[in-house]
Coordinates of C-alpha atoms in Angstrom, one line a residue:
M162 CA -59.7 -45.1 83.3
A163 CA -57.9 -41.9 82.5
A164 CA -54.2 -41.8 83.4
E165 CA -53.4 -40.1 86.5
K166 CA -51.5 -36.9 86.5
N167 CA -47.9 -37.2 87.5
D168 CA -47.1 -34.6 90.1
D169 CA -43.5 -35.6 90.6
P170 CA -41.3 -32.7 89.3
I171 CA -38.2 -34.9 88.8
E172 CA -39.9 -37.5 86.7
A173 CA -41.5 -34.7 84.7
M174 CA -38.0 -33.2 84.0
L175 CA -36.6 -36.6 82.9
S176 CA -39.5 -37.5 80.6
S177 CA -39.7 -34.1 78.8
P178 CA -36.6 -34.4 76.5
T179 CA -37.7 -37.8 75.5
A180 CA -41.0 -36.5 74.4
D181 CA -39.4 -33.7 72.5
R182 CA -37.2 -36.1 70.6
A183 CA -40.1 -38.4 69.8
H184 CA -42.1 -35.6 68.3
P185 CA -39.9 -33.3 66.2
A186 CA -40.9 -29.8 65.5
F187 CA -43.7 -29.2 63.0
A188 CA -42.6 -28.7 59.4
P189 CA -45.2 -27.9 56.7
A190 CA -45.4 -30.5 53.9
D191 CA -45.4 -27.8 51.2
P192 CA -43.2 -25.0 52.2
V193 CA -44.0 -21.7 50.5
E194 CA -41.2 -20.5 48.1
T195 CA -40.3 -16.9 47.6
P196 CA -41.1 -15.4 44.2
S197 CA -37.4 -15.3 43.3
E198 CA -37.0 -19.0 43.9
Q199 CA -40.1 -20.2 41.9
P200 CA -39.3 -21.0 38.2
P201 CA -41.9 -19.9 35.7
A202 CA -44.5 -22.4 34.8
D203 CA -43.6 -22.6 31.1
E204 CA -39.8 -22.6 31.5
K205 CA -38.0 -25.9 31.6
P206 CA -34.7 -26.4 33.4
P207 CA -31.6 -26.4 31.1
P208 CA -30.3 -29.9 30.3
A209 CA -27.3 -31.1 32.1
K210 CA -24.0 -30.3 30.2
P211 CA -21.8 -33.3 29.5
R212 CA -18.5 -33.4 31.2
R213 CA -16.2 -32.5 28.3
E214 CA -13.2 -31.7 30.5
A215 CA -12.6 -35.4 31.4
R216 CA -13.1 -36.5 27.8
E217 CA -10.7 -33.8 26.4
H218 CA -8.2 -34.6 29.0
R219 CA -8.0 -38.2 27.8
S220 CA -7.8 -37.5 24.0
P221 CA -4.3 -37.1 22.5
P222 CA -3.2 -33.6 21.4
L223 CA -3.8 -32.6 17.7
R224 CA -0.8 -32.8 15.5
P225 CA -0.2 -31.5 12.0
P226 CA -0.2 -34.1 9.1
T227 CA 3.2 -35.6 8.3
H228 CA 2.6 -35.5 4.6
S229 CA 1.0 -32.7 2.7
A230 CA -0.5 -32.7 -0.8
H231 CA 1.4 -29.4 -1.5
E232 CA 4.8 -30.5 -0.3
A233 CA 7.9 -29.9 -2.5
R234 CA 8.2 -32.4 -5.3
L235 CA 9.8 -32.9 -8.7
E236 CA 7.7 -32.9 -11.8
V237 CA 8.5 -33.6 -15.5
R238 CA 6.8 -31.2 -17.9
P239 CA 7.3 -30.5 -21.6
I240 CA 9.0 -27.4 -22.8
G241 CA 7.5 -25.9 -25.9
T242 CA 7.0 -22.2 -25.3
P243 CA 9.4 -19.3 -25.8
L244 CA 9.5 -18.6 -22.1
G245 CA 10.4 -22.3 -21.4
L246 CA 13.2 -22.2 -24.0
R247 CA 14.6 -19.0 -22.5
E248 CA 14.7 -20.7 -19.1
L249 CA 16.3 -23.7 -20.7
A250 CA 19.0 -21.5 -22.3
A251 CA 19.7 -19.8 -18.9
L252 CA 20.0 -23.2 -17.2
H253 CA 22.5 -24.4 -19.9
K254 CA 24.6 -21.2 -19.5
R255 CA 24.6 -21.5 -15.8
T256 CA 25.7 -25.1 -15.9
W257 CA 28.2 -24.9 -18.8
K258 CA 29.8 -21.9 -17.1
M259 CA 30.9 -24.0 -14.2
L260 CA 32.5 -26.5 -16.7
N261 CA 34.0 -23.7 -18.9
V262 CA 31.9 -24.8 -21.8
Q263 CA 30.5 -22.6 -24.5
E264 CA 27.9 -23.7 -27.0
K265 CA 28.0 -22.6 -30.6
R266 CA 25.0 -20.9 -32.2
V267 CA 24.4 -23.8 -34.6
H268 CA 23.8 -26.1 -31.7
V269 CA 21.2 -23.8 -30.1
L270 CA 19.4 -23.4 -33.4
L271 CA 18.6 -27.1 -33.3
W272 CA 16.7 -26.8 -30.0
P273 CA 13.2 -26.0 -31.4
L274 CA 13.4 -29.0 -33.6
A275 CA 13.5 -31.4 -30.6
I276 CA 11.1 -32.5 -28.0
H277 CA 12.3 -31.0 -24.7
F278 CA 11.5 -32.3 -21.3
G279 CA 12.0 -30.1 -18.2
L280 CA 12.3 -31.1 -14.6
Y281 CA 10.7 -28.6 -12.3
N282 CA 11.0 -28.1 -8.6
V283 CA 7.4 -27.6 -7.5
G284 CA 7.7 -26.3 -3.9
Q285 CA 5.1 -26.1 -1.2
G286 CA 2.5 -23.4 -1.8
S287 CA 4.1 -22.5 -5.2
E288 CA 1.3 -23.8 -7.4
R289 CA 0.5 -20.1 -8.3
R290 CA 4.1 -19.3 -9.1
R291 CA 6.1 -20.7 -12.0
P292 CA 8.4 -23.4 -10.5
P293 CA 12.2 -23.2 -11.3
L294 CA 13.7 -25.4 -14.0
I295 CA 16.4 -27.5 -12.5
G296 CA 17.0 -30.1 -15.2
A297 CA 16.2 -30.9 -18.8
F298 CA 16.9 -33.2 -21.8
W299 CA 15.7 -33.4 -25.3
A300 CA 15.0 -36.1 -28.0
R301 CA 14.5 -35.8 -31.7
C302 CA 13.8 -38.1 -34.6
L303 CA 16.0 -38.2 -37.7
A304 CA 12.8 -37.7 -39.8
D305 CA 12.1 -34.4 -38.1
A306 CA 15.6 -32.9 -37.6
P307 CA 19.3 -33.7 -38.5
L308 CA 21.3 -35.6 -35.9
T309 CA 23.8 -33.4 -34.0
L310 CA 26.7 -35.8 -34.0
G311 CA 25.4 -38.4 -36.4
H312 CA 28.3 -37.9 -38.8
L313 CA 30.8 -39.1 -36.1
Y314 CA 29.2 -42.6 -35.9
P315 CA 30.2 -45.4 -38.3
A316 CA 28.0 -45.5 -41.4
Q317 CA 27.2 -49.2 -41.0
L318 CA 25.4 -48.4 -37.7
F319 CA 22.5 -46.9 -39.7
K320 CA 22.4 -49.4 -42.5
G321 CA 18.9 -50.7 -43.3
M322 CA 17.1 -48.2 -41.1
L323 CA 14.5 -45.7 -41.9
A324 CA 14.8 -42.1 -40.7
S325 CA 11.7 -42.5 -38.5
E326 CA 13.5 -45.4 -36.7
V327 CA 16.5 -43.4 -35.5
F328 CA 16.3 -41.1 -32.5
E329 CA 18.9 -38.8 -30.9
F330 CA 18.8 -38.2 -27.2
G331 CA 20.8 -35.5 -25.4
G332 CA 20.8 -32.1 -23.9
M333 CA 20.8 -33.5 -20.4
V334 CA 21.6 -30.8 -18.0
I335 CA 21.2 -30.5 -14.2
D336 CA 21.3 -27.3 -12.1
P337 CA 24.5 -27.5 -10.0
T338 CA 23.0 -25.5 -7.2
Y339 CA 20.1 -27.9 -6.6
Q340 CA 20.4 -29.4 -3.1
G341 CA 17.5 -31.9 -3.2
K342 CA 17.5 -35.6 -3.8
G343 CA 16.1 -37.8 -6.5
L344 CA 16.8 -35.6 -9.5
V345 CA 19.2 -38.0 -11.3
K346 CA 16.9 -40.9 -10.7
L347 CA 13.8 -39.0 -11.9
M348 CA 15.7 -38.0 -15.0
S349 CA 16.9 -41.5 -15.7
D350 CA 13.4 -42.9 -15.2
T351 CA 11.9 -40.3 -17.5
A352 CA 14.5 -41.0 -20.2
R353 CA 13.8 -44.7 -20.0
L354 CA 10.1 -44.1 -20.2
F355 CA 10.5 -42.0 -23.3
V356 CA 12.6 -44.6 -25.0
F357 CA 10.1 -47.4 -24.2
S358 CA 7.1 -45.2 -25.4
R359 CA 8.7 -44.4 -28.7
R360 CA 10.7 -47.7 -29.1
P361 CA 13.2 -46.4 -31.7
K362 CA 15.1 -49.1 -33.5
L363 CA 18.3 -47.1 -32.9
L364 CA 19.1 -44.6 -30.3
I365 CA 22.2 -42.5 -30.2
T366 CA 23.3 -40.1 -27.5
N367 CA 26.4 -38.0 -26.6
P368 CA 26.8 -37.6 -22.9
I369 CA 29.5 -35.5 -21.3
E370 CA 32.1 -37.3 -19.2
P371 CA 30.4 -36.8 -15.8
L372 CA 27.1 -38.4 -17.1
Y373 CA 28.7 -41.3 -18.8
E374 CA 28.0 -43.9 -16.1
M375 CA 24.3 -42.8 -15.9
Y376 CA 23.9 -43.4 -19.6
K377 CA 25.7 -46.7 -19.4
Q378 CA 23.1 -47.9 -16.9
L379 CA 20.4 -47.5 -19.6
G380 CA 22.1 -50.3 -21.5
L381 CA 23.9 -48.1 -24.1
K382 CA 27.1 -49.2 -25.8
T383 CA 30.1 -47.0 -26.6
V384 CA 31.8 -46.2 -30.0
G385 CA 35.5 -46.0 -29.4
R386 CA 37.4 -46.2 -26.1
E387 CA 37.6 -42.5 -25.1
P388 CA 35.5 -39.4 -25.5
V389 CA 35.8 -37.0 -28.4
E390 CA 35.7 -33.2 -28.8
H391 CA 32.2 -31.8 -29.2
P392 CA 32.1 -30.1 -32.6
H393 CA 29.4 -27.6 -31.6
A394 CA 30.6 -26.7 -28.1
F395 CA 34.0 -25.5 -26.9
N396 CA 36.0 -27.1 -24.1
V397 CA 33.8 -30.2 -23.8
K398 CA 34.3 -33.9 -24.6
V399 CA 31.5 -36.3 -25.1
W400 CA 31.1 -40.1 -25.4
L401 CA 29.6 -41.5 -28.6
M402 CA 27.0 -44.0 -27.4
Y403 CA 24.2 -45.9 -29.0
G404 CA 21.7 -48.5 -28.2
R405 CA 19.3 -50.8 -30.1
F406 CA 15.8 -51.1 -28.5
D407 CA 15.6 -54.9 -29.0
E408 CA 18.7 -55.3 -26.9
M409 CA 17.9 -52.5 -24.3
S410 CA 14.5 -54.0 -23.6
K411 CA 15.6 -57.5 -23.0
P412 CA 15.9 -57.0 -19.2
Y413 CA 12.3 -55.8 -19.1
F414 CA 10.6 -58.2 -21.5
M415 CA 11.4 -61.8 -20.5

């Protein structure tokens, strides 16, 4: 039987909101989009960008390297060109001037007859420029050139030796204006390396007074008890020192 129509106005008023809540307003299943909101059929939405802000925030800040391949350093290079010898002469004059020393011409004429080693200050970014010469020394064999002060040594020191077995070592000079470190150590190591590479039976050298202790550390002995006047340079005294390779190499060859 069909439901009877409710004619009570109060009951109709109470039941009407309930019915509206139970049946919401009609909404189409496929709403029609406007042309501006519809993406093209062949266009794909852009991929989502990763959140780099949070990752970059957690990473530490970039810092420059602590050591560079082009940082300032000291290098040992041979001197054998006219330009190198002129630089060496200027370094000697600059150094001897502070000590009030003047070399005679006969001493300078012996330079080309020796093997010269220069210590250069290779600064950062100066590979394209010629580095300054801040130190040097030379060595020569008796078979190639006369000894500078060989006549001041006792004759029995050279007894039974060939000229090719006797080397003279000298000309050590250091730029007094150089403020860096490690120059003296590098020069000593290079001198020792040269001696061990040539292995002369007898080595003589004539250091000035300030360099006496450094030469003594190489294992050299002294002729006499005090320095003597240099015959080829004014106002300078040198020690007469010598060393035999067999004795100098004992601490290194057990």
